[in-house]
Amino acid sequence: DSGVTQTPKHLITATGQRVTLRCSPRSGDLSVYWYQQSLDQGLQFLIQYYNGEERAKGNILERFSAQQFPDLHSELNLSSLELGDSALYFCASSVTENPYNEQFFGPGTRLTVL
Amino acid sequence: AQSVTQPDIHITVSEGASLELRCNYSYGATPYLFWYVQSPGQGLQLLLKYFSGDTLVQGIKGFEAEFKRSQSSFNLRKPSVHWSDAAEYFCAVGAYSGNTPLVFGKGTRLSVIA
């Protein structure tokens, strides 16, 4: 158990819908990272927050947004969902804003868009 | 920008046999290199990392990796594989020049047979 929690574990929804994925980092970790894992693209970095501020942005679509709250939990919002958004979404956390410090990954949220 | 290639999608080894998983990176300067493991149904866990110094790096669970600049490689090895090592293994690279996000390879799935 990494100490990072993600909810829900599974999510099934329809095209065009909007969903919110939630992540609670390890106690004491200030950075949260979001990744998308799909069979064709592999593990892709989406976005990083550090202590409530956006720190780095990767291949995140404009339909996707994220935020980190004062209690350091984070939410990833996915809107106007398409079939291709079906994937495993991971959250990871680390102590500092440096992504090269060990990142601790949650178990992921599996999103299925029908 | 840095990139990572893991040439082997799937490898099967017998329990007790030695293991080598290949990783090749592309980056103009000295990279930061990582190996993560993803067990079934779980998030990724850091096995080991290379920043500088000794090119042979020891990690958890009996794994080691060797950085070879001349070959742009960072192969992961284990002398004797256990059934519990069956998992997906990801190589990742970070840029020495700054705290840019990690870039992950597409992974190698390891199966262990009796």
mmCIF file of C-alpha atoms in Angstrom, chain A residues 33 35 43 94 98-105, chain B residues 2-6 21-25 27 30-37 44-52 55 57-59 63-67 73-77 88-96 98-108:
data_model
loop_
_atom_site.group_PDB
_atom_site.id
_atom_site.type_symbol
_atom_site.label_atom_id
_atom_site.label_comp_id
_atom_site.label_asym_id
_atom_site.label_seq_id
_atom_site.Cartn_x
_atom_site.Cartn_y
_atom_site.Cartn_z
ATOM 1 C CA TYR A 33 0.822 14.031 -10.450
ATOM 2 C CA TYR A 35 -1.034 10.092 -15.480
ATOM 3 C CA LEU A 43 1.902 5.915 -19.448
ATOM 4 C CA SER A 94 5.894 13.019 -3.790
ATOM 5 C CA ASN A 98 10.919 17.656 -7.969
ATOM 6 C CA PRO A 99 9.431 14.848 -10.109
ATOM 7 C CA TYR A 100 12.685 12.917 -9.786
ATOM 8 C CA ASN A 101 12.072 12.259 -6.133
ATOM 9 C CA GLU A 102 10.307 8.956 -5.659
ATOM 10 C CA GLN A 103 6.724 9.138 -6.793
ATOM 11 C CA PHE A 104 4.215 6.996 -4.914
ATOM 12 C CA PHE A 105 1.396 5.783 -7.114
ATOM 13 C CA GLN B 2 14.054 12.910 -23.905
ATOM 14 C CA SER B 3 12.524 9.579 -24.931
ATOM 15 C CA VAL B 4 12.646 5.966 -23.816
ATOM 16 C CA THR B 5 12.386 2.709 -25.719
ATOM 17 C CA GLN B 6 11.741 -0.670 -24.171
ATOM 18 C CA LEU B 21 15.035 -6.128 -19.286
ATOM 19 C CA ARG B 22 16.257 -3.669 -21.864
ATOM 20 C CA CYS B 23 15.872 0.092 -21.821
ATOM 21 C CA ASN B 24 17.308 2.580 -24.294
ATOM 22 C CA TYR B 25 16.988 6.301 -23.879
ATOM 23 C CA TYR B 27 18.760 12.473 -24.454
ATOM 24 C CA THR B 30 23.381 12.878 -18.757
ATOM 25 C CA PRO B 31 19.884 11.694 -17.942
ATOM 26 C CA TYR B 32 18.176 10.755 -14.747
ATOM 27 C CA LEU B 33 17.027 7.147 -15.147
ATOM 28 C CA PHE B 34 14.454 5.107 -13.278
ATOM 29 C CA TRP B 35 12.869 1.686 -13.204
ATOM 30 C CA TYR B 36 9.345 1.296 -11.853
ATOM 31 C CA VAL B 37 7.348 -1.927 -11.436
ATOM 32 C CA LEU B 44 3.759 1.741 -9.943
ATOM 33 C CA GLN B 45 6.536 1.319 -7.404
ATOM 34 C CA LEU B 46 10.081 2.633 -7.732
ATOM 35 C CA LEU B 47 12.687 -0.143 -8.022
ATOM 36 C CA LEU B 48 15.797 1.990 -8.447
ATOM 37 C CA LYS B 49 17.149 5.193 -9.933
ATOM 38 C CA TYR B 50 20.379 6.549 -11.377
ATOM 39 C CA PHE B 51 21.413 10.162 -11.049
ATOM 40 C CA SER B 52 25.221 10.084 -11.154
ATOM 41 C CA THR B 55 26.956 3.194 -13.009
ATOM 42 C CA VAL B 57 22.744 0.777 -9.194
ATOM 43 C CA GLN B 58 21.187 -1.516 -6.617
ATOM 44 C CA GLY B 59 17.480 -1.432 -5.977
ATOM 45 C CA PHE B 63 17.140 -5.830 -8.762
ATOM 46 C CA GLU B 64 20.047 -3.904 -10.193
ATOM 47 C CA ALA B 65 20.566 -1.789 -13.295
ATOM 48 C CA GLU B 66 23.615 -0.613 -15.182
ATOM 49 C CA PHE B 67 23.933 2.734 -16.916
ATOM 50 C CA SER B 73 21.089 1.981 -22.121
ATOM 51 C CA PHE B 74 19.893 1.325 -18.594
ATOM 52 C CA ASN B 75 19.101 -2.381 -18.467
ATOM 53 C CA LEU B 76 17.467 -3.971 -15.440
ATOM 54 C CA ARG B 77 18.782 -7.287 -14.145
ATOM 55 C CA GLU B 88 4.964 -4.862 -15.819
ATOM 56 C CA TYR B 89 8.267 -2.991 -15.733
ATOM 57 C CA PHE B 90 8.683 0.597 -16.829
ATOM 58 C CA CYS B 91 11.859 2.476 -17.589
ATOM 59 C CA ALA B 92 11.679 6.268 -17.285
ATOM 60 C CA VAL B 93 13.996 9.154 -18.081
ATOM 61 C CA GLY B 94 14.281 12.659 -16.700
ATOM 62 C CA ALA B 95 16.239 15.575 -18.086
ATOM 63 C CA TYR B 96 19.371 16.667 -16.224
ATOM 64 C CA GLY B 98 15.721 20.758 -15.130
ATOM 65 C CA ASN B 99 12.773 19.294 -13.366
ATOM 66 C CA THR B 100 10.846 18.323 -16.464
ATOM 67 C CA PRO B 101 8.307 15.534 -16.086
ATOM 68 C CA LEU B 102 9.394 11.938 -16.302
ATOM 69 C CA VAL B 103 8.992 10.239 -19.656
ATOM 70 C CA PHE B 104 8.062 6.581 -19.366
ATOM 71 C CA GLY B 105 8.665 3.748 -21.778
ATOM 72 C CA LYS B 106 5.733 1.598 -22.862
ATOM 73 C CA GLY B 107 6.697 -1.155 -20.484
ATOM 74 C CA THR B 108 7.783 -4.781 -20.599
#
